[in-house]
Amino acid sequence: MNTTFRILFRKLSSKPVFSFITIFGFTVGIAASMLIYLWIYNELSYEKFHPGYQRIYRVLTLSKQGDKVVKSAGNYRPMASTLEKDYPQIEYATYISFSSEDSPLQISDEDEKIDGRGCWLNESFFNVFEGFKFREGTPELALSNPSGIILNASLARKLFGNQPALGRTVIINKYFREEFTVSAVVEIPDQSHIYFDYAYSEKNSRIVALSNSWSDKAHVHVYFKLRKDAVIENEFLSQITNHISRYSKITDKLMFQPIADIHLYSDYETHHYDKNIGSYIYIWIFSGLAILVVLMASLNFSVLSVARASERLTEIGMKKVNGASRFQIASQYLSESFLQTFVSLVLAIILVWITIPLFNNLSGQQLQLTLTFKLLFNLVVLTSFVGITAGIYPAWYLSSLTPAGIFKDKTPTGSGARILKLLPLFQFAIAIFFIVATAVFIRQMNYIQSKDLGFDDKNIVVVPTGLWYGNKTFKEELLKHPGVISVSASVYAPVDFAWKMSIPYTRGGTNDSLQASLFWADENFAETYNLELVKGRFLQMSYEDYWEEWKKNRPNEKEKNNQISLPVVINETAEKQLSFDDPVGKRLGNYVIVGVVKDFHFRPLQHPIEPMILTNDPQNIMSVNIRVAPENRAETLKFIGDTYRKHRDDRTFSYQFFDDMLQEKYKAENYLRNLTFLFATLAILIAMLGILGMSVFSITKRTKEIGIRKVNGARVSEILTLLNKDFIKLVVIAFVIASPVAYFTMNKWLENFAYKTSLSWWIFALAGFLALGIAILTVSWQSWKAATRNPVEALRNE
Amino acid sequence: MKARMFFIISLILFTSCKQPNKLKLDEESIASEIILLEEERQNNLKFEFGQIQQTGSSNILRVKEDRSGNKDRPPIILDLIAARNNVQKVKASELFTGIDYIKLQPLPDSTFYEVGADFLMSDNFIYGYSLNGIAQYDLNGQFLKYICKNESYYTKYEGGVMTTREQAAMFVGALSPKLFQGKLYYKYEDRPAKMAVYMEYEETGDLQVLNLSGLNENTGHIRGLGKPFMQLQHIENFLRIHEMNPLGNGLVGIADNRRGGAAKDFLTITSSSGDTVCTFRDFDPIENYSKSLMRGAESAFDYMIDGILHVRQAYNDTIYQVVPPNRMVPKYVLDFGEFSIDSSLEGVDPGYDLSEKLLPDKFLETNKYLFLTYTKDYECPNTAKNGTLKYSRVVYDKSKNIIIPVYIDEAPVIPKGKMTWPEAPNINIENDIDDSPFIWPAMTTAFGVPFTWFSRKQPNDRLPNKTFGNFTLGENDYVIAIYK
């Protein structure tokens, strides 16, 4: 081993360029793999901190909505207790019933209010989810007190600082004043899809009557834990999927999802109550990126080792002549490979430690490099395999050379030569793929950001208000400020509105129904968002008019043919679907169409524009949208906050700008773009190093030939052409191979978007030219040196 | 290289595998089942309700209303202004000969009365009803069965309950039970399915089990016991309640309670097939009301005694007896003199100041007495908070034709919590029959004897720690007190 070390050290220091290429390549490759490994490990570890997580399932419902059957995580509160009661296979069943809006919490009536999102739980919750750590209190007692409240550790810190919270009083005074006693403080780790700021028991008197209601499906999630010895048979599955029919005539049926699958494999519209929902597709994508980079680095080593075999022929020949076996030769080269990869591993760990904050920034993760035994073991295994597989070919090849062949020809032949040609081809194919992918990601994100959404989304402040009937005076007061241009109340901001309803209508004597998003907004909505009206007028109904109109919905009035007629405005997509000659004045159930607006995007661009109906309903107002002047925004925001606090002293004031809310919807795509850009850079770097190494080697081999050509009158340009053309050919072939793969892959990715940029030919051309340019520059540097070298020197050395 | 790729890919595949799902199911086939079920359900509901219409009689002719009084028996005018003097403490023994208590067995569903309870008593049974349904007991208080268990949704808070429109729209179950000639009648509404029927249940003490899965042997998908008597127009505005009262001979009286706006008619008598037999017009309609806000200052009321329906329209001083098919005979007039409101518009228009006006609140006619509660100013949390709301109670002795003022213009009792409704205090009647507090009677038995009920759950006017008859009142116990 000492000898191997000494030989390796001598070889590395004698050829610093090649040494740098191989070690740098390995380091970068291993570092990239480590980062991706940490990311994937984090992604795959969701929910696994719960003991017995393999037995925990979320209960999903399948229900008919309109013409379709829709899968959903929404469920019914009595589901948990009835499942636990009816099936011996189920050890515990629980539910979480979320509040749809924040409530203000304070430790005394005079103290600051902190907003938190609450929920209530049944007593089996911590039997199912045993992994939540209790900073204070115990799982056994946390939900035993009907007036108890469980705080998330972060909320407890905000309320009580570093003081213990257990046993302290917390006041929630929203629609009415309630006092709770802190019964526990829990830590909710990041790798959980469940999140709440506070929770209380279903035994709380205010809500105890609701725990038996088969309704409010949207806000409830149900889970259960199977017994360890549970036997799952078809009969059990048949009964449990039809469980609801035992208690209610709702036609919903049940399906079951292992909780470890929720984070990556939720193939249904996940509610905003689920935290941190990802996708397994990104696991594949990032794994693929890491594989490619490692592959490129390993290829560099393998092929350059073979390419440099001629420098070590004498050494190999002498060893064989002195009795070294093939195994011994191969072992030596494998050892060298191992050692280089392990040196790279150490460097890679340092590199990861330095760059992990940057990676977290680019990927939106909070990864940490914790050198646990498991991680080190996995790294050692990975590095060993990389070392083996990188070194096995050269070891096999070099050990197969015979002394006679070596001392006679001094030229390695056969497969080694072919592989030399494949290296730059493969590397540049990967690099071109990365360049195309990065360009497409950047183009798509630019397209998304610059696409006309059909309304003006700039300078709009969105204030979540919770349910608020009396927002009229607040709006009027805001408008007195010169910095406030327009104010409108609506259910939410039109960022990602997915609520749909089926609305009946009649056309030409035929009954039909329109599946549309029913969006509630007031009469100022079009003005605030600059919606374009294409027919009729916008909503002009105030809340008082609304209530007045609603009174017509009485049997006596109906006998007079006084139909309720609530005005609505539809979008162009709804207009097309309805196919009326002129939709203005036509009825949709209780609604009458008064206008049509130009289509606008009320969901992120992954979704197409679907039919939408805008109407006013004071019982569904949860947000205020305020268009502000771009100047003096800070001062305007302060005014808005002060005014809001005057009107809603039961809530804390918070706001977001509309364009920021929209950007959050593209978080995953932005991270993908960032990481692809990073990997593209690495790939190009490694490819450059690879081709540099190859060009150095190749040119060195042809020193004599270049000298002779020059002596015979060859010009520098002819020498350059001669030396570059092989590499250029390889890059062109790489382009031909990479382009269809890149096209297919990017096309598939763009299918995730309803609105997408085009895969223009020039993206591929740009990638090709870029790759070619990098190759030419890299090779030309060495070629120029060789071409301009004094031929006398070249020939003398030969 | 191949080996390297194989290893790495295998590693990725292995580590990114989904959790094995022991409970894997075929989503497509389940979805198909749901679609079939929904279709079947819709077809069944149409079939059921279609059958009810077909069985109705079409032989009844429509007749004109007759409001002429009975000359031999003119209405009794209750001079409530004169009765505001001479308030004195009343002893229970002056009104009743004894008090019987029936302790009701706690129900299997402990939350049944969480949001309030009302009771009816027939010859043989006691019925308790709430937003959660109707329960039947025998006359010893033993629970027999549920007549209907509702799917009702509300938010309970300290002192009250709140129902949003969305919650109200999901309601399925029984409302407004009434007793008539040995039968229990109730409205059954399935609001999601937009169907409603008037149900008739023949009283029986059989332990008939309510099938909570929704399938009833006799009625298909209706979750209550009994049979559909009459199909109803779907009531889409859930705030408006039409009181339905069985009248015998296949007739039903439907009274508009005027809460929430103008009614076209005061009372409509229909056959069970839905044919209108007679309508009694509203002579004081709320018309041409242009303001955006409308006040619900008081409610109408209706009740049965001796098998006869009695009705009073809101903002009106006369209580009528209904003699089907087309007569309404005035029976009592509540005379508040200059303090009465002159028209329905005064009642609903918030611009009219009612702080000095007297308005009927609750009215109970028994075999011997009338128990009347009225208010000065209209009853609501704001008037209670402002101090303008006052309660008065009087008892009218039918045999002696005298009005006994129990108390006049007393401050309301305001339960704890926000959004709670004020109540009249239970004062000034001393129970000298036994040591228990006296609770103002709320209903009558089948024989016209007044009774009431109480529980520790209703802290407002109910009780502390007394024994009643042979028992002690537990936390969840309801007790019926019959004032004989």
Short mmCIF file of C-alpha atoms in Angstrom, two decimals, chain B residues 35-373:
data_model
loop_
_atom_site.label_atom_id
_atom_site.label_comp_id
_atom_site.label_asym_id
_atom_site.label_seq_id
_atom_site.Cartn_x
_atom_site.Cartn_y
_atom_site.Cartn_z
CA ILE B 35 -72.08 7.00 -10.35
CA LEU B 36 -74.53 4.10 -10.42
CA LEU B 37 -75.52 4.70 -6.81
CA GLU B 38 -76.21 8.37 -7.44
CA GLU B 39 -78.38 7.58 -10.44
CA GLU B 40 -80.31 5.01 -8.48
CA ARG B 41 -80.79 7.42 -5.60
CA GLN B 42 -82.17 10.15 -7.82
CA ASN B 43 -84.53 7.72 -9.47
CA ASN B 44 -85.75 6.37 -6.14
CA LEU B 45 -86.40 9.80 -4.68
CA LYS B 46 -88.42 10.84 -7.71
CA PHE B 47 -90.37 7.61 -7.49
CA GLU B 48 -91.16 8.00 -3.78
CA PHE B 49 -92.32 11.55 -3.99
CA GLY B 50 -94.15 10.92 -7.19
CA GLN B 51 -96.20 8.24 -5.39
CA ILE B 52 -97.28 10.61 -2.66
CA GLN B 53 -98.83 12.97 -5.14
CA GLN B 54 -100.73 10.21 -6.82
CA THR B 55 -102.46 9.12 -3.62
CA GLY B 56 -103.90 12.56 -2.79
CA SER B 57 -107.61 13.18 -3.09
CA SER B 58 -108.81 15.37 -5.88
CA ASN B 59 -112.42 15.61 -4.69
CA ILE B 60 -112.12 18.67 -2.51
CA LEU B 61 -113.51 21.93 -3.78
CA ARG B 62 -112.08 25.30 -3.01
CA VAL B 63 -114.20 27.45 -0.69
CA LYS B 64 -114.23 31.09 0.26
CA GLU B 65 -112.98 32.16 3.65
CA ASP B 66 -115.47 32.96 6.36
CA ARG B 67 -114.25 35.22 9.14
CA SER B 68 -117.57 36.11 10.57
CA GLY B 69 -117.60 35.98 14.34
CA ASN B 70 -119.87 33.92 16.51
CA LYS B 71 -122.52 36.29 17.89
CA ASP B 72 -123.20 34.02 20.79
CA ARG B 73 -119.61 33.83 21.69
CA PRO B 74 -117.86 37.06 20.93
CA PRO B 75 -114.10 37.17 21.36
CA ILE B 76 -112.76 37.69 24.86
CA ILE B 77 -110.98 40.99 25.09
CA LEU B 78 -108.07 40.87 27.44
CA ASP B 79 -107.55 44.37 28.82
CA LEU B 80 -103.87 44.08 29.43
CA ILE B 81 -103.42 47.76 30.23
CA ALA B 82 -105.77 47.62 33.17
CA ALA B 83 -103.97 44.48 34.25
CA ARG B 84 -100.72 46.34 34.71
CA ASN B 85 -101.71 47.41 38.16
CA ASN B 86 -101.94 45.44 41.36
CA VAL B 87 -99.05 43.18 40.81
CA GLN B 88 -98.75 40.79 43.66
CA LYS B 89 -97.00 37.60 44.44
CA VAL B 90 -98.93 34.60 43.20
CA LYS B 91 -98.90 31.28 44.94
CA ALA B 92 -98.81 28.15 42.84
CA SER B 93 -101.51 26.61 45.01
CA GLU B 94 -103.84 29.39 43.85
CA LEU B 95 -103.48 28.10 40.31
CA PHE B 96 -102.81 24.38 40.64
CA THR B 97 -103.65 21.47 42.85
CA GLY B 98 -100.42 19.65 42.48
CA ILE B 99 -97.24 19.18 40.47
CA ASP B 100 -96.13 15.88 38.97
CA TYR B 101 -92.54 15.34 37.89
CA ILE B 102 -91.31 12.94 35.25
CA LYS B 103 -87.58 12.45 35.02
CA LEU B 104 -86.63 11.55 31.45
CA GLN B 105 -84.18 8.77 30.83
CA PRO B 106 -80.93 10.11 29.33
CA LEU B 107 -80.79 9.39 25.63
CA PRO B 108 -78.14 7.15 24.04
CA ASP B 109 -77.02 10.24 22.15
CA SER B 110 -75.88 12.54 24.93
CA THR B 111 -75.68 15.51 22.56
CA PHE B 112 -79.29 15.30 21.44
CA TYR B 113 -80.37 18.25 23.54
CA GLU B 114 -77.11 20.14 23.39
CA VAL B 115 -78.68 23.01 21.49
CA GLY B 116 -82.01 23.17 23.26
CA ALA B 117 -85.02 20.99 23.81
CA ASP B 118 -88.77 21.19 23.45
CA PHE B 119 -91.34 18.65 24.47
CA LEU B 120 -94.80 17.46 23.52
CA MET B 121 -97.08 15.18 25.48
CA SER B 122 -99.77 13.05 24.00
CA ASP B 123 -102.11 10.67 25.80
CA ASN B 124 -99.50 7.98 25.98
CA PHE B 125 -96.14 9.39 25.10
CA ILE B 126 -93.72 12.23 25.58
CA TYR B 127 -91.76 13.54 22.62
CA GLY B 128 -88.58 15.50 22.93
CA TYR B 129 -87.33 17.37 19.92
CA SER B 130 -84.39 19.51 19.02
CA LEU B 131 -82.31 20.30 15.99
CA ASN B 132 -81.06 16.75 16.29
CA GLY B 133 -84.40 15.03 15.82
CA ILE B 134 -87.38 13.64 17.71
CA ALA B 135 -87.20 11.14 20.55
CA GLN B 136 -90.12 9.25 22.11
CA TYR B 137 -90.55 8.36 25.79
CA ASP B 138 -93.32 6.68 27.70
CA LEU B 139 -95.15 8.57 30.42
CA ASN B 140 -92.70 7.30 33.02
CA GLY B 141 -89.87 8.99 31.17
CA GLN B 142 -88.45 5.77 29.78
CA PHE B 143 -86.82 6.31 26.40
CA LEU B 144 -88.46 4.17 23.70
CA LYS B 145 -87.03 5.16 20.37
CA TYR B 146 -86.05 7.91 17.99
CA ILE B 147 -88.75 8.98 15.58
CA CYS B 148 -86.22 10.75 13.48
CA LYS B 149 -82.55 11.55 13.86
CA ASN B 150 -81.54 14.62 11.95
CA GLU B 151 -78.41 15.47 10.06
CA SER B 152 -78.22 19.02 11.29
CA TYR B 153 -75.23 21.32 11.37
CA TYR B 154 -74.65 24.23 13.64
CA THR B 155 -71.99 25.87 15.70
CA LYS B 156 -72.56 25.76 19.41
CA TYR B 157 -71.14 28.45 21.60
CA GLU B 158 -71.68 29.51 25.16
CA GLY B 159 -75.30 30.44 25.56
CA GLY B 160 -76.48 29.72 22.07
CA VAL B 161 -76.16 28.15 18.72
CA MET B 162 -75.50 29.57 15.27
CA THR B 163 -76.37 28.07 11.90
CA THR B 164 -74.86 29.44 8.72
CA ARG B 165 -76.70 29.28 5.41
CA GLU B 166 -74.36 26.58 4.21
CA GLN B 167 -75.04 24.52 7.31
CA ALA B 168 -78.77 25.08 7.00
CA ALA B 169 -78.62 23.97 3.38
CA MET B 170 -77.31 20.57 4.47
CA PHE B 171 -80.14 19.85 6.87
CA VAL B 172 -81.94 16.51 6.58
CA GLY B 173 -84.53 15.57 9.15
CA ALA B 174 -87.58 16.46 11.14
CA LEU B 175 -88.89 19.86 12.13
CA SER B 176 -91.92 21.25 13.93
CA PRO B 177 -93.61 18.14 15.28
CA LYS B 178 -97.27 18.46 16.17
CA LEU B 179 -99.70 16.08 17.82
CA PHE B 180 -103.21 15.54 16.55
CA GLN B 181 -105.70 12.79 17.25
CA GLY B 182 -103.23 10.14 18.30
CA LYS B 183 -100.76 10.88 15.58
CA LEU B 184 -97.51 12.75 15.44
CA TYR B 185 -96.99 14.96 12.42
CA TYR B 186 -93.73 16.52 11.43
CA LYS B 187 -92.05 18.17 8.49
CA TYR B 188 -89.31 16.09 6.96
CA GLU B 189 -86.86 18.08 4.86
CA ASP B 190 -84.05 16.71 2.76
CA ARG B 191 -82.53 19.99 1.67
CA PRO B 192 -79.58 18.65 -0.32
CA ALA B 193 -82.03 16.57 -2.32
CA LYS B 194 -84.46 19.50 -2.43
CA MET B 195 -87.33 17.37 -1.18
CA ALA B 196 -89.73 17.88 1.70
CA VAL B 197 -92.74 15.94 2.97
CA TYR B 198 -95.18 16.21 5.82
CA MET B 199 -95.01 12.97 7.75
CA GLU B 200 -97.68 11.22 9.77
CA TYR B 201 -96.66 8.80 12.48
CA GLU B 202 -99.22 6.59 14.20
CA GLU B 203 -98.21 6.50 17.80
CA THR B 204 -97.04 3.17 18.96
CA GLY B 205 -94.85 2.12 21.79
CA ASP B 206 -93.24 -0.61 19.71
CA LEU B 207 -89.51 -0.58 19.85
CA GLN B 208 -89.23 0.17 16.18
CA VAL B 209 -85.65 0.81 15.30
CA LEU B 210 -84.88 3.80 13.20
CA ASN B 211 -82.74 2.74 10.30
CA LEU B 212 -80.03 5.34 10.29
CA SER B 213 -78.54 4.26 7.00
CA GLY B 214 -81.36 6.10 5.40
CA LEU B 215 -83.52 3.28 4.20
CA ASN B 216 -86.89 3.01 5.86
CA GLU B 217 -89.02 0.01 5.13
CA ASN B 218 -92.13 1.98 4.40
CA THR B 219 -90.79 5.11 2.95
CA GLY B 220 -87.60 4.26 1.15
CA HIS B 221 -85.03 6.95 1.73
CA ILE B 222 -86.80 8.96 4.41
CA ARG B 223 -85.03 8.56 7.69
CA GLY B 224 -88.00 9.14 9.95
CA LEU B 225 -90.69 6.83 11.18
CA GLY B 226 -94.19 7.18 9.83
CA LYS B 227 -95.45 7.64 6.33
CA PRO B 228 -95.47 10.59 3.99
CA PHE B 229 -98.75 12.40 4.30
CA MET B 230 -98.23 15.29 1.98
CA GLN B 231 -95.55 16.50 -0.35
CA LEU B 232 -94.30 20.00 0.35
CA GLN B 233 -92.91 22.70 -1.84
CA HIS B 234 -89.23 22.88 -1.19
CA ILE B 235 -88.53 25.71 1.18
CA GLU B 236 -85.36 27.30 -0.09
CA ASN B 237 -85.23 30.19 2.27
CA PHE B 238 -84.54 28.37 5.48
CA LEU B 239 -85.07 31.38 7.63
CA ARG B 240 -88.72 31.41 6.85
CA ILE B 241 -90.77 28.84 8.61
CA HIS B 242 -94.24 27.90 7.57
CA GLU B 243 -96.04 26.36 10.47
CA MET B 244 -97.96 23.31 9.42
CA ASN B 245 -100.84 22.03 11.46
CA PRO B 246 -102.90 18.89 10.82
CA LEU B 247 -106.62 19.59 10.84
CA GLY B 248 -108.08 16.15 10.34
CA ASN B 249 -110.01 14.81 7.35
CA GLY B 250 -106.87 15.00 5.27
CA LEU B 251 -106.55 18.74 5.72
CA VAL B 252 -103.52 20.75 6.76
CA GLY B 253 -103.30 24.39 7.80
CA ILE B 254 -100.21 26.27 6.72
CA ALA B 255 -99.55 29.55 8.48
CA ASP B 256 -96.98 32.07 7.42
CA ASN B 257 -95.16 33.42 10.42
CA ARG B 258 -94.38 36.74 8.79
CA ARG B 259 -90.82 36.64 9.99
CA GLY B 260 -88.63 38.07 7.31
CA GLY B 261 -91.23 39.93 5.31
CA ALA B 262 -94.69 40.10 3.89
CA ALA B 263 -96.91 37.13 3.49
CA LYS B 264 -99.50 36.88 0.81
CA ASP B 265 -101.88 34.99 3.02
CA PHE B 266 -102.45 34.59 6.70
CA LEU B 267 -103.41 30.93 6.60
CA THR B 268 -103.88 28.38 3.83
CA ILE B 269 -105.84 25.17 4.25
CA THR B 270 -104.89 22.45 1.82
CA SER B 271 -105.64 18.84 1.25
CA SER B 272 -102.92 16.25 1.54
CA SER B 273 -102.64 16.20 -2.23
CA GLY B 274 -101.65 19.85 -2.14
CA ASP B 275 -104.93 21.25 -3.41
CA THR B 276 -105.83 24.54 -1.78
CA VAL B 277 -109.14 24.37 -0.01
CA CYS B 278 -109.28 27.85 1.44
CA THR B 279 -106.99 30.81 1.90
CA PHE B 280 -107.41 33.42 4.57
CA ARG B 281 -106.05 36.68 3.28
CA ASP B 282 -103.68 39.01 5.06
CA PHE B 283 -105.60 42.20 5.78
CA ASP B 284 -102.54 44.05 6.94
CA PRO B 285 -99.97 43.10 4.35
CA ILE B 286 -96.44 44.45 4.39
CA GLU B 287 -96.42 46.06 0.98
CA ASN B 288 -94.32 48.64 -0.82
CA TYR B 289 -91.65 48.40 1.79
CA SER B 290 -88.62 50.03 0.26
CA LYS B 291 -86.10 50.15 3.07
CA SER B 292 -83.19 47.79 2.98
CA LEU B 293 -83.50 46.64 6.57
CA MET B 294 -86.49 44.93 8.02
CA ARG B 295 -87.08 44.26 11.69
CA GLY B 296 -88.57 41.03 12.96
CA ALA B 297 -90.20 42.55 16.02
CA GLU B 298 -92.43 39.64 16.93
CA SER B 299 -93.56 36.27 15.73
CA ALA B 300 -96.92 34.80 15.01
CA PHE B 301 -98.01 31.82 17.05
CA ASP B 302 -100.29 28.88 16.65
CA TYR B 303 -101.31 26.10 18.96
CA MET B 304 -103.76 23.24 19.35
CA ILE B 305 -106.13 22.82 22.21
CA ASP B 306 -109.13 20.51 22.35
CA GLY B 307 -108.21 19.43 18.85
CA ILE B 308 -108.75 22.92 17.48
CA LEU B 309 -106.07 24.97 15.78
CA HIS B 310 -105.67 28.52 17.08
CA VAL B 311 -103.63 31.07 15.16
CA ARG B 312 -102.45 34.64 15.54
CA GLN B 313 -100.69 36.55 12.86
CA ALA B 314 -97.68 38.65 13.74
CA TYR B 315 -98.43 42.33 14.43
CA ASN B 316 -102.06 41.46 14.96
CA ASP B 317 -103.99 41.42 18.24
CA THR B 318 -106.53 38.66 17.55
CA ILE B 319 -106.26 34.96 18.18
CA TYR B 320 -108.53 32.92 15.95
CA GLN B 321 -109.95 29.44 16.15
CA VAL B 322 -109.77 27.64 12.87
CA VAL B 323 -112.85 25.68 11.90
CA PRO B 324 -112.02 23.79 8.73
CA PRO B 325 -112.56 23.97 5.91
CA ASN B 326 -113.06 27.75 5.77
CA ARG B 327 -113.93 29.45 9.05
CA MET B 328 -111.78 31.51 11.37
CA VAL B 329 -113.54 32.64 14.51
CA PRO B 330 -111.96 35.30 16.71
CA LYS B 331 -111.48 33.98 20.21
CA TYR B 332 -109.22 36.36 22.11
CA VAL B 333 -108.12 39.90 21.53
CA LEU B 334 -104.95 41.14 23.19
CA ASP B 335 -105.78 44.74 23.99
CA PHE B 336 -102.70 46.83 24.60
CA GLY B 337 -104.62 50.03 24.09
CA GLU B 338 -102.54 52.98 22.97
CA PHE B 339 -99.40 50.91 23.48
CA SER B 340 -100.16 48.44 20.74
CA ILE B 341 -98.65 48.78 17.30
CA ASP B 342 -101.16 49.86 14.72
CA SER B 343 -99.93 47.99 11.70
CA SER B 344 -97.45 45.44 10.54
CA LEU B 345 -95.38 48.19 8.98
CA GLU B 346 -94.75 49.66 12.39
CA GLY B 347 -93.48 46.33 13.48
CA VAL B 348 -91.06 45.77 10.64
CA ASP B 349 -89.82 49.29 9.99
CA PRO B 350 -86.79 49.99 12.16
CA GLY B 351 -87.62 53.68 11.87
CA TYR B 352 -90.55 53.18 14.21
CA ASP B 353 -89.59 53.44 17.82
CA LEU B 354 -91.07 50.55 19.77
CA SER B 355 -89.49 51.38 23.11
CA GLU B 356 -92.86 52.33 24.58
CA LYS B 357 -94.91 49.76 22.73
CA LEU B 358 -96.15 46.47 24.11
CA LEU B 359 -95.75 43.36 22.02
CA PRO B 360 -96.90 39.76 22.61
CA ASP B 361 -94.07 37.35 23.28
CA LYS B 362 -95.42 33.95 24.35
CA PHE B 363 -98.96 32.68 24.71
CA LEU B 364 -100.18 29.41 26.17
CA GLU B 365 -103.81 28.39 26.45
CA THR B 366 -104.53 25.56 28.87
CA ASN B 367 -107.75 23.97 30.03
CA LYS B 368 -108.13 26.57 32.81
CA TYR B 369 -105.82 29.47 32.09
CA LEU B 370 -104.03 31.60 29.59
CA PHE B 371 -100.36 32.24 30.29
CA LEU B 372 -99.17 35.33 28.46
CA THR B 373 -95.75 36.95 28.33
#
